[in-house]
Tab-separated table of N, CA and C in Angstrom:
chain	number	residue	atom	x	y	z
A	87	MET	N	0.955	-1.103	0.127
A	87	MET	CA	0.055	-0.053	-0.073
A	87	MET	C	0.884	1.132	-0.118
A	88	ASN	N	0.406	2.302	-0.386
A	88	ASN	CA	1.243	3.471	-0.524
A	88	ASN	C	0.544	4.279	0.473
A	89	ASP	N	1.176	5.849	0.621
A	89	ASP	CA	1.210	6.500	1.817
A	89	ASP	C	-0.247	6.933	1.893
A	90	ALA	N	-0.744	7.509	0.721
A	90	ALA	CA	-2.417	7.799	0.807
A	90	ALA	C	-3.151	6.902	0.988
A	91	GLN	N	-3.208	5.668	0.941
A	91	GLN	CA	-4.034	4.617	1.073
A	91	GLN	C	-3.782	4.572	2.758
A	92	HIS	N	-2.614	4.342	3.238
A	92	HIS	CA	-2.335	4.606	4.868
A	92	HIS	C	-2.994	5.707	5.698
A	93	ILE	N	-2.903	6.694	4.935
A	93	ILE	CA	-3.631	8.315	5.563
A	93	ILE	C	-4.906	8.119	5.399
A	94	SER	N	-5.825	7.471	4.108
A	94	SER	CA	-7.321	7.194	4.364
A	94	SER	C	-7.740	6.280	5.292
A	95	PHE	N	-7.251	5.108	5.409
A	95	PHE	CA	-7.483	4.258	6.010
A	95	PHE	C	-7.125	5.091	7.758
A	96	MET	N	-6.231	5.615	8.074
A	96	MET	CA	-6.195	6.242	9.283
A	96	MET	C	-7.436	7.475	9.357
A	97	GLU	N	-8.021	7.944	7.893
A	97	GLU	CA	-8.907	9.026	8.671
A	97	GLU	C	-10.190	8.264	8.634
A	98	GLU	N	-10.305	7.044	8.538
A	98	GLU	CA	-11.538	5.878	8.929
A	98	GLU	C	-11.583	6.105	9.954
A	99	ALA	N	-10.166	5.862	10.964
A	99	ALA	CA	-10.476	5.495	12.206
A	99	ALA	C	-10.555	6.688	12.891
A	100	LEU	N	-10.264	7.891	12.242
A	100	LEU	CA	-10.299	9.156	13.022
A	100	LEU	C	-11.879	9.369	13.237
A	101	ILE	N	-12.669	8.681	11.986
A	101	ILE	CA	-13.863	8.748	11.905
A	101	ILE	C	-14.740	8.239	13.098
A	102	GLU	N	-14.133	7.133	13.148
A	102	GLU	CA	-14.938	6.108	14.323
A	102	GLU	C	-14.309	6.924	15.875
A	103	ALA	N	-13.256	7.498	16.081
A	103	ALA	CA	-12.941	8.184	17.255
A	103	ALA	C	-14.063	9.306	17.415
A	104	LYS	N	-14.073	9.984	16.357
A	104	LYS	CA	-15.355	11.345	16.424
A	104	LYS	C	-16.357	10.807	16.968
A	105	LEU	N	-16.707	9.600	16.434
A	105	LEU	CA	-18.018	8.667	16.314
A	105	LEU	C	-18.291	8.856	18.386
A	106	ALA	N	-16.786	8.496	18.916
A	106	ALA	CA	-16.902	7.867	20.033
A	106	ALA	C	-17.131	9.248	20.973
A	107	SER	N	-16.491	9.905	20.299
A	107	SER	CA	-16.543	11.757	21.033
A	107	SER	C	-18.030	12.163	21.218
A	108	ASP	N	-18.980	11.921	19.903
A	108	ASP	CA	-20.069	12.332	20.002
A	108	ASP	C	-21.193	11.972	20.618
A	109	LYS	N	-20.804	10.616	21.438
A	109	LYS	CA	-21.124	9.780	22.699
A	109	LYS	C	-20.610	9.577	23.714
A	110	GLY	N	-19.641	10.649	24.276
A	110	GLY	CA	-19.119	10.807	25.472
A	110	GLY	C	-18.254	9.971	25.791
A	111	GLU	N	-17.832	9.094	24.630
A	111	GLU	CA	-16.721	7.819	25.117
A	111	GLU	C	-15.378	8.508	24.813
A	112	VAL	N	-14.402	8.018	25.285
A	112	VAL	CA	-12.746	8.542	24.826
A	112	VAL	C	-12.978	8.511	23.572
A	113	PRO	N	-12.178	9.230	22.790
A	113	PRO	CA	-12.226	9.267	21.304
A	113	PRO	C	-11.083	8.589	20.576
A	114	ILE	N	-11.500	7.554	20.812
A	114	ILE	CA	-10.434	6.328	19.965
A	114	ILE	C	-11.340	5.550	19.204
A	115	GLY	N	-10.418	5.139	18.041
A	115	GLY	CA	-10.932	4.791	16.749
A	115	GLY	C	-10.004	3.695	16.490
A	116	ALA	N	-10.391	2.587	15.759
A	116	ALA	CA	-9.770	1.676	15.270
A	116	ALA	C	-10.346	1.111	13.950
A	117	ILE	N	-9.617	0.693	12.902
A	117	ILE	CA	-10.026	-0.316	11.798
A	117	ILE	C	-9.287	-1.548	11.538
A	118	ILE	N	-9.545	-2.487	11.025
A	118	ILE	CA	-8.732	-3.355	10.558
A	118	ILE	C	-8.952	-3.949	8.884
A	119	VAL	N	-7.922	-3.767	8.094
A	119	VAL	CA	-7.798	-3.905	6.753
A	119	VAL	C	-7.385	-5.077	6.187
A	120	HIS	N	-8.278	-5.691	5.505
A	120	HIS	CA	-7.771	-7.186	4.918
A	120	HIS	C	-7.893	-7.205	3.243
A	121	ASP	N	-6.538	-7.327	2.697
A	121	ASP	CA	-6.468	-7.256	1.130
A	121	ASP	C	-6.987	-6.195	0.810
A	122	GLY	N	-6.550	-4.782	1.504
A	122	GLY	CA	-7.017	-3.313	0.695
A	122	GLY	C	-8.286	-3.220	1.458
A	123	LYS	N	-9.227	-3.514	2.229
A	123	LYS	CA	-10.520	-3.602	2.157
A	123	LYS	C	-10.827	-3.434	3.881
A	124	ILE	N	-11.729	-2.544	4.314
A	124	ILE	CA	-11.923	-2.181	5.360
A	124	ILE	C	-13.220	-3.230	5.761
A	125	ILE	N	-12.619	-4.113	7.121
A	125	ILE	CA	-13.522	-5.746	7.258
A	125	ILE	C	-14.169	-5.254	8.357
A	126	ALA	N	-13.373	-4.340	9.509
A	126	ALA	CA	-14.069	-4.040	11.101
A	126	ALA	C	-13.832	-2.542	10.965
A	127	ARG	N	-14.588	-2.111	11.610
A	127	ARG	CA	-14.421	-0.397	12.577
A	127	ARG	C	-15.240	-0.633	13.745
A	128	ALA	N	-14.266	-0.075	14.513
A	128	ALA	CA	-15.207	0.300	15.920
A	128	ALA	C	-14.564	1.558	16.728
A	129	HIS	N	-14.958	2.111	17.649
A	129	HIS	CA	-14.746	2.541	18.448
A	129	HIS	C	-15.567	2.594	19.878
A	130	ASN	N	-14.865	3.256	20.900
A	130	ASN	CA	-14.819	3.050	22.402
A	130	ASN	C	-16.158	2.798	22.433
A	131	HIS	N	-16.689	1.530	23.507
A	131	HIS	CA	-17.970	1.828	23.754
A	131	HIS	C	-18.145	1.430	25.350
A	132	THR	N	-16.916	2.045	26.038
A	132	THR	CA	-16.794	1.550	27.487
A	132	THR	C	-18.069	2.425	28.424
A	133	GLU	N	-17.938	3.339	28.269
A	133	GLU	CA	-19.259	4.489	29.037
A	133	GLU	C	-20.648	3.751	28.229
A	134	GLN	N	-20.601	3.814	27.490
A	134	GLN	CA	-22.207	3.438	27.035
A	134	GLN	C	-22.533	1.809	27.336
A	135	ASP	N	-22.265	0.833	27.035
A	135	ASP	CA	-22.435	-0.420	27.569
A	135	ASP	C	-21.642	-0.565	28.772
A	136	GLN	N	-21.297	0.357	29.652
A	136	GLN	CA	-20.279	-0.103	31.040
A	136	GLN	C	-19.685	-1.313	31.108
A	137	ASP	N	-19.016	-1.623	30.070
A	137	ASP	CA	-18.140	-2.607	29.934
A	137	ASP	C	-16.504	-2.444	29.715
A	138	PRO	N	-15.614	-2.558	30.709
A	138	PRO	CA	-14.139	-2.383	30.507
A	138	PRO	C	-13.200	-2.983	29.511
A	139	LEU	N	-14.299	-3.988	29.104
A	139	LEU	CA	-13.700	-4.629	27.500
A	139	LEU	C	-13.966	-4.155	26.447
A	140	PHE	N	-14.901	-2.859	26.201
A	140	PHE	CA	-15.391	-2.393	25.194
A	140	PHE	C	-14.389	-1.377	24.343
A	141	HIS	N	-12.930	-1.552	24.529
A	141	HIS	CA	-12.304	-0.502	23.707
A	141	HIS	C	-12.243	-1.119	21.965
A	142	ALA	N	-11.979	0.173	21.543
A	142	ALA	CA	-12.115	0.046	19.690
A	142	ALA	C	-11.063	-0.987	19.334
A	143	GLU	N	-10.236	-1.250	20.106
A	143	GLU	CA	-9.345	-2.268	19.273
A	143	GLU	C	-9.966	-3.488	19.579
A	144	ILE	N	-10.615	-3.855	20.577
A	144	ILE	CA	-10.920	-5.207	20.817
A	144	ILE	C	-12.081	-5.453	19.850
A	145	LEU	N	-13.175	-4.370	19.787
A	145	LEU	CA	-14.279	-4.561	19.100
A	145	LEU	C	-14.394	-4.988	17.669
A	146	ALA	N	-12.865	-4.244	17.269
A	146	ALA	CA	-12.498	-4.153	15.886
A	146	ALA	C	-12.030	-5.541	15.523
A	147	ILE	N	-11.342	-5.841	16.461
A	147	ILE	CA	-10.605	-7.554	16.206
A	147	ILE	C	-11.897	-8.598	16.422
A	148	HIS	N	-12.547	-8.559	17.157
A	148	HIS	CA	-14.018	-9.312	17.451
A	148	HIS	C	-14.710	-9.403	15.725
A	149	GLU	N	-15.295	-7.731	15.124
A	149	GLU	CA	-15.582	-7.973	14.203
A	149	GLU	C	-15.047	-8.427	12.815
A	150	ALA	N	-13.490	-8.449	12.643
A	150	ALA	CA	-12.732	-8.741	11.675
A	150	ALA	C	-12.829	-10.499	11.733
A	151	SER	N	-12.561	-10.896	12.947
A	151	SER	CA	-12.639	-12.523	13.535
A	151	SER	C	-13.956	-12.912	12.941
A	152	SER	N	-14.897	-12.400	13.179
A	152	SER	CA	-16.488	-12.713	12.416
A	152	SER	C	-16.258	-12.626	11.165
A	153	TYR	N	-16.101	-11.691	10.617
A	153	TYR	CA	-16.055	-11.292	9.185
A	153	TYR	C	-15.460	-12.364	8.460
A	154	LEU	N	-13.917	-12.770	8.873
A	154	LEU	CA	-12.864	-13.609	8.212
A	154	LEU	C	-13.359	-15.238	8.638
A	155	GLY	N	-14.307	-15.497	9.902
A	155	GLY	CA	-14.421	-16.719	10.542
A	155	GLY	C	-13.123	-17.153	10.868
A	156	LEU	N	-12.546	-16.432	11.244
A	156	LEU	CA	-10.869	-16.845	11.892
A	156	LEU	C	-10.468	-16.421	13.011
A	157	ARG	N	-9.816	-16.700	13.849
A	157	ARG	CA	-9.416	-16.353	15.129
A	157	ARG	C	-7.990	-15.737	15.167
A	158	ARG	N	-6.911	-15.898	13.727
A	158	ARG	CA	-6.042	-14.899	13.457
A	158	ARG	C	-6.095	-14.124	12.192
A	159	LEU	N	-5.448	-13.356	12.364
A	159	LEU	CA	-5.818	-12.255	11.404
A	159	LEU	C	-4.444	-11.972	10.744
A	160	ASN	N	-3.968	-12.878	10.291
A	160	ASN	CA	-2.110	-13.168	9.744
A	160	ASN	C	-2.490	-11.769	8.794
A	161	ASN	N	-3.294	-11.869	7.562
A	161	ASN	CA	-3.100	-10.860	7.022
A	161	ASN	C	-3.903	-9.557	6.827
A	162	CYS	N	-4.078	-9.168	7.808
A	162	CYS	CA	-4.781	-7.911	8.440
A	162	CYS	C	-3.607	-6.896	8.883
A	163	THR	N	-3.989	-5.500	8.455
A	163	THR	CA	-3.504	-4.521	8.980
A	163	THR	C	-4.449	-3.456	10.179
A	164	MET	N	-4.236	-3.317	11.399
A	164	MET	CA	-4.877	-2.298	12.132
A	164	MET	C	-4.498	-1.072	12.312
A	165	TYR	N	-5.295	-0.159	11.908
A	165	TYR	CA	-5.015	1.540	12.279
A	165	TYR	C	-5.998	1.877	13.588
A	166	VAL	N	-5.223	2.257	14.455
A	166	VAL	CA	-5.720	2.871	15.911
A	166	VAL	C	-5.179	4.293	16.134
A	167	THR	N	-6.158	5.300	16.862
A	167	THR	CA	-5.832	6.534	16.805
A	167	THR	C	-4.810	6.809	18.139
A	168	LEU	N	-5.158	6.106	18.589
A	168	LEU	CA	-4.133	6.321	20.163
A	168	LEU	C	-3.567	4.488	20.445
A	169	GLU	N	-2.175	4.796	20.669
A	169	GLU	CA	-1.601	3.631	21.597
A	169	GLU	C	-2.481	2.786	22.379
A	170	PRO	N	-2.236	1.451	21.580
A	170	PRO	CA	-3.095	0.615	22.550
A	170	PRO	C	-2.490	0.514	24.121
A	171	CYS	N	-3.516	-0.003	25.133
A	171	CYS	CA	-3.450	-0.160	26.310
A	171	CYS	C	-2.666	-1.581	26.567
A	172	ILE	N	-2.139	-2.036	27.644
A	172	ILE	CA	-2.248	-3.248	27.455
A	172	ILE	C	-3.359	-4.952	27.287
A	173	MET	N	-4.271	-4.626	27.615
A	173	MET	CA	-5.256	-5.155	27.084
A	173	MET	C	-5.427	-5.348	25.456
A	174	CYS	N	-5.293	-4.249	24.902
A	174	CYS	CA	-5.783	-4.252	23.545
A	174	CYS	C	-4.560	-4.613	22.832
A	175	ALA	N	-2.985	-4.687	23.380
A	175	ALA	CA	-1.683	-5.206	22.862
A	175	ALA	C	-1.877	-6.460	23.021
A	176	GLY	N	-2.418	-7.033	23.899
A	176	GLY	CA	-2.372	-8.636	24.400
A	176	GLY	C	-3.388	-9.127	23.108
A	177	ALA	N	-4.503	-8.313	22.875
A	177	ALA	CA	-5.240	-9.173	21.708
A	177	ALA	C	-4.942	-8.820	20.716
A	178	ILE	N	-4.139	-7.755	20.332
A	178	ILE	CA	-3.549	-7.657	18.819
A	178	ILE	C	-2.325	-8.976	18.885
A	179	VAL	N	-1.694	-9.095	19.998
A	179	VAL	CA	-0.700	-10.401	19.890
A	179	VAL	C	-1.608	-11.565	19.707
A	180	LEU	N	-2.606	-11.897	20.276
A	180	LEU	CA	-3.703	-12.832	20.221
A	180	LEU	C	-4.073	-13.404	19.112
A	181	ALA	N	-4.527	-11.966	18.398
A	181	ALA	CA	-5.238	-12.072	17.211
A	181	ALA	C	-4.001	-12.249	15.961
A	182	ARG	N	-2.915	-11.983	16.177
A	182	ARG	CA	-1.388	-12.525	15.413
A	182	ARG	C	-1.589	-11.175	14.082
A	183	ILE	N	-2.263	-9.867	14.534
A	183	ILE	CA	-2.155	-8.972	13.648
A	183	ILE	C	-0.313	-8.593	13.181
A	184	PRO	N	-0.284	-8.432	12.168
A	184	PRO	CA	1.346	-8.462	11.612
A	184	PRO	C	1.846	-6.822	11.707
A	185	GLU	N	1.174	-5.834	11.468
A	185	GLU	CA	1.163	-4.817	11.317
A	185	GLU	C	0.306	-3.984	11.953
A	186	LEU	N	0.287	-2.542	12.423
A	186	LEU	CA	-0.181	-1.713	13.402
A	186	LEU	C	0.106	-0.468	13.205
A	187	TYR	N	-0.435	0.774	13.007
A	187	TYR	CA	-0.257	1.711	12.452
A	187	TYR	C	-1.175	2.807	13.327
A	188	ILE	N	-0.314	3.573	14.475
A	188	ILE	CA	-0.690	4.409	15.509
A	188	ILE	C	-0.800	5.585	15.077
A	189	ALA	N	-1.775	6.431	15.559
A	189	ALA	CA	-1.959	8.242	14.924
A	189	ALA	C	-1.103	8.571	16.145
A	190	CYS	N	-1.087	8.426	17.531
A	190	CYS	CA	-0.160	8.733	18.429
A	190	CYS	C	0.070	7.874	19.552
A	191	LYS	N	1.047	8.441	20.337
A	191	LYS	CA	1.359	7.760	21.777
A	191	LYS	C	0.576	8.021	23.252
A	192	ASP	N	0.608	7.148	23.819
A	192	ASP	CA	-0.012	7.235	24.913
A	192	ASP	C	0.507	7.182	26.295
A	193	PRO	N	0.976	8.201	26.508
A	193	PRO	CA	2.423	8.159	27.712
A	193	PRO	C	1.672	7.512	29.119
A	194	LYS	N	0.501	7.586	29.601
A	194	LYS	CA	-0.007	7.133	30.398
A	194	LYS	C	-0.398	5.665	30.571
A	195	THR	N	-0.973	5.230	29.361
A	195	THR	CA	-1.290	3.526	29.438
A	195	THR	C	-0.346	2.775	28.145
A	196	GLY	N	-0.256	4.010	27.296
A	196	GLY	CA	0.528	2.663	26.125
A	196	GLY	C	1.252	1.712	26.373
A	197	ALA	N	1.029	0.626	25.997
A	197	ALA	CA	1.848	-0.779	26.249
A	197	ALA	C	2.394	-1.197	24.415
A	198	VAL	N	2.503	-0.248	23.790
A	198	VAL	CA	3.264	-0.661	22.291
A	198	VAL	C	4.704	-0.143	22.303
A	199	SER	N	4.790	1.090	23.130
A	199	SER	CA	6.041	1.596	23.477
A	199	SER	C	6.403	2.545	24.500
A	200	SER	N	5.302	3.494	24.793
A	200	SER	CA	5.451	4.328	25.990
A	200	SER	C	5.631	3.532	27.796
A	201	LEU	N	4.460	2.873	27.793
A	201	LEU	CA	5.339	2.324	28.935
A	201	LEU	C	5.382	0.526	29.179
A	202	TYR	N	5.285	-0.088	28.065
A	202	TYR	CA	5.713	-1.281	27.766
A	202	TYR	C	5.942	-1.520	26.338
A	203	GLU	N	6.696	-2.791	25.966
A	203	GLU	CA	6.940	-3.143	24.724
A	203	GLU	C	6.038	-3.989	23.982
A	204	LEU	N	4.742	-4.490	24.753
A	204	LEU	CA	4.373	-5.868	24.356
A	204	LEU	C	3.992	-6.016	22.810
A	205	LEU	N	4.371	-5.505	21.870
A	205	LEU	CA	4.246	-5.719	20.572
A	205	LEU	C	5.558	-6.195	19.706
A	206	SER	N	6.503	-5.886	20.541
A	206	SER	CA	8.019	-6.088	19.874
A	206	SER	C	8.703	-7.367	20.968
A	207	ASP	N	7.917	-7.641	21.773
A	207	ASP	CA	8.440	-8.302	23.216
A	207	ASP	C	8.962	-9.404	22.465
A	208	THR	N	10.017	-10.036	22.155
A	208	THR	CA	10.306	-11.286	21.497
A	208	THR	C	10.464	-12.483	22.530
A	209	ARG	N	9.776	-12.338	23.754
A	209	ARG	CA	9.433	-13.689	24.822
A	209	ARG	C	7.971	-14.031	24.228
A	210	LEU	N	7.420	-13.222	23.481
A	210	LEU	CA	6.074	-13.554	22.947
A	210	LEU	C	6.234	-14.288	22.044
A	211	ASN	N	4.713	-14.954	21.598
A	211	ASN	CA	4.843	-15.825	20.288
A	211	ASN	C	4.764	-14.985	19.211
A	212	HIS	N	4.529	-13.660	19.079
A	212	HIS	CA	4.234	-12.881	17.783
A	212	HIS	C	4.656	-11.276	18.442
A	213	GLN	N	4.788	-10.923	16.995
A	213	GLN	CA	5.553	-9.586	17.430
A	213	GLN	C	5.097	-8.756	16.048
A	214	CYS	N	4.771	-7.739	15.882
A	214	CYS	CA	3.816	-6.949	15.140
A	214	CYS	C	4.889	-5.635	14.666
A	215	SER	N	4.860	-5.351	13.464
A	215	SER	CA	5.132	-4.349	12.935
A	215	SER	C	4.685	-3.160	13.212
A	216	ILE	N	5.404	-2.109	13.870
A	216	ILE	CA	4.731	-0.654	14.106
A	216	ILE	C	5.136	0.478	13.418
A	217	HIS	N	4.081	1.116	13.331
A	217	HIS	CA	4.092	2.492	12.564
A	217	HIS	C	3.390	3.501	13.076
A	218	TYR	N	4.419	4.522	13.430
A	218	TYR	CA	3.484	5.787	14.198
A	218	TYR	C	3.670	7.085	13.563
A	219	GLY	N	2.543	8.005	14.375
A	219	GLY	CA	2.235	9.237	13.651
A	219	GLY	C	1.549	9.398	12.505
A	220	LEU	N	0.774	8.500	11.951
A	220	LEU	CA	-0.152	8.734	10.918
A	220	LEU	C	-1.284	9.538	11.434
A	221	LEU	N	-1.395	10.915	10.831
A	221	LEU	CA	-2.381	12.012	11.315
A	221	LEU	C	-2.386	12.013	12.981
A	222	GLU	N	-0.952	12.133	13.417
A	222	GLU	CA	-0.957	12.326	14.970
A	222	GLU	C	-1.545	13.585	15.363
A	223	GLU	N	-1.559	14.733	14.612
A	223	GLU	CA	-2.195	15.709	15.189
A	223	GLU	C	-3.391	15.962	15.293
A	224	ASP	N	-4.067	15.290	13.973
A	224	ASP	CA	-5.704	15.361	14.272
A	224	ASP	C	-5.963	14.552	15.231
A	225	SER	N	-5.460	13.507	15.505
A	225	SER	CA	-5.932	12.536	16.726
A	225	SER	C	-5.833	13.167	18.202
A	226	SER	N	-4.502	13.838	18.473
A	226	SER	CA	-4.038	14.233	19.335
A	226	SER	C	-5.174	15.584	19.770
A	227	ILE	N	-5.551	16.472	18.783
A	227	ILE	CA	-5.961	17.441	18.937
A	227	ILE	C	-7.634	16.891	19.374
A	228	LEU	N	-8.191	15.961	18.912
A	228	LEU	CA	-9.381	15.185	19.009
A	228	LEU	C	-9.594	14.810	20.546
A	229	LEU	N	-8.225	14.288	21.117
A	229	LEU	CA	-8.281	13.574	22.052
A	229	LEU	C	-7.962	14.801	23.402
A	230	LYS	N	-7.317	15.697	23.152
A	230	LYS	CA	-7.312	16.899	23.779
A	230	LYS	C	-8.363	18.014	24.044
A	231	THR	N	-9.174	18.140	23.120
A	231	THR	CA	-10.252	18.978	22.816
A	231	THR	C	-11.410	17.947	23.524
A	232	PHE	N	-11.276	16.637	23.906
A	232	PHE	CA	-12.567	15.822	24.481
A	232	PHE	C	-12.285	15.971	26.120
A	233	PHE	N	-10.798	15.931	25.988
A	233	PHE	CA	-10.578	15.853	27.664
A	233	PHE	C	-11.066	17.519	28.461
A	234	ARG	N	-10.601	18.576	27.673
A	234	ARG	CA	-10.841	19.885	27.894
A	234	ARG	C	-12.387	19.695	28.535
A	235	GLN	N	-13.287	19.466	27.272
A	235	GLN	CA	-14.416	19.406	27.348
A	235	GLN	C	-14.891	18.869	28.713
A	236	LEU	N	-14.539	17.607	28.847
A	236	LEU	CA	-15.133	16.687	29.921
A	236	LEU	C	-14.710	17.442	31.348
A	237	ARG	N	-13.584	18.138	31.274
A	237	ARG	CA	-13.057	18.537	32.597
A	237	ARG	C	-14.181	19.892	32.937
A	238	ASN	N	-14.303	20.583	31.789
A	238	ASN	CA	-15.233	21.739	32.069
A	238	ASN	C	-16.806	21.345	31.947
A	239	GLY	N	-17.145	20.327	31.873
A	239	GLY	CA	-18.622	19.572	32.299
A	239	GLY	C	-19.100	19.809	30.961
A	240	ASP	N	-18.764	20.030	29.866
A	240	ASP	CA	-19.290	20.333	28.663
A	240	ASP	C	-19.656	18.973	28.056
A	241	ILE	N	-19.285	17.771	28.383
A	241	ILE	CA	-19.677	16.615	27.668
A	241	ILE	C	-20.142	15.706	28.647
A	242	LYS	N	-21.522	15.174	28.761
A	242	LYS	CA	-22.145	14.456	29.381
A	242	LYS	C	-21.903	12.777	29.016
A	243	LYS	N	-21.299	12.056	30.078
A	243	LYS	CA	-21.048	10.686	29.276
A	243	LYS	C	-22.522	9.959	29.412
A	244	THR	N	-22.614	9.155	28.224
A	244	THR	CA	-24.130	8.416	28.251
A	244	THR	C	-24.089	6.812	28.734
A	245	VAL	N	-24.768	6.483	29.029
A	245	VAL	CA	-24.711	5.054	29.829
A	245	VAL	C	-26.292	4.462	28.850
A	246	SER	N	-26.249	3.484	28.141
A	246	SER	CA	-27.417	2.463	27.323
A	246	SER	C	-28.165	2.388	28.597
A	247	SER	N	-29.495	2.632	28.434
A	247	SER	CA	-30.514	2.342	29.129
A	247	SER	C	-30.648	0.748	29.788
A	248	ARG	N	-30.059	-0.110	28.866
A	248	ARG	CA	-30.617	-1.220	29.563
A	248	ARG	C	-29.425	-1.733	31.070
A	249	PHE	N	-28.427	-0.664	31.181
A	249	PHE	CA	-27.498	-0.680	32.240
A	249	PHE	C	-27.858	0.288	33.100
A	250	GLU	N	-29.147	1.010	32.876
A	250	GLU	CA	-29.630	1.885	33.876
A	250	GLU	C	-30.287	1.281	35.254
A	251	HIS	N	-29.560	1.995	36.410
A	251	HIS	CA	-30.383	1.253	37.913
A	251	HIS	C	-31.664	1.741	37.644
A	252	GLU	N	-32.583	0.898	38.094
A	252	GLU	CA	-33.923	1.494	38.661
A	252	GLU	C	-34.017	2.167	39.632
């Protein structure tokens, strides 16, 4: 793939991140590409569904695995707007995703290079090719704006009605 294609795919991940932000979720989006085609797209749903597992990367891996009927995504590429956490990096290893594009690093919870280096750890049975910085500024601005608005009380987190207490 060429640079324009990689940028286009990261733009799609940013669209997902914006959808998350619109719902009061931390604006992280992920897509998975197979044979030049998007087969999965997701954004965070942790607040909406009150489930700590519903990160964009986890949801995208689940969707891609369902689409392909495979638990190993050997011929896929993931694009994500923020460096994956420990849980998501572990899922990338387990799914055997060979290539990962990350818009910006996460110095607080990043498990790809910021705090840990799970995807390049040779003690694990899978390593991933990692590319940073694709649309980094766009992703960073989206995250900073979201957290500023959250601190100012401009964002109301939404909870799906099926999880509301009576």
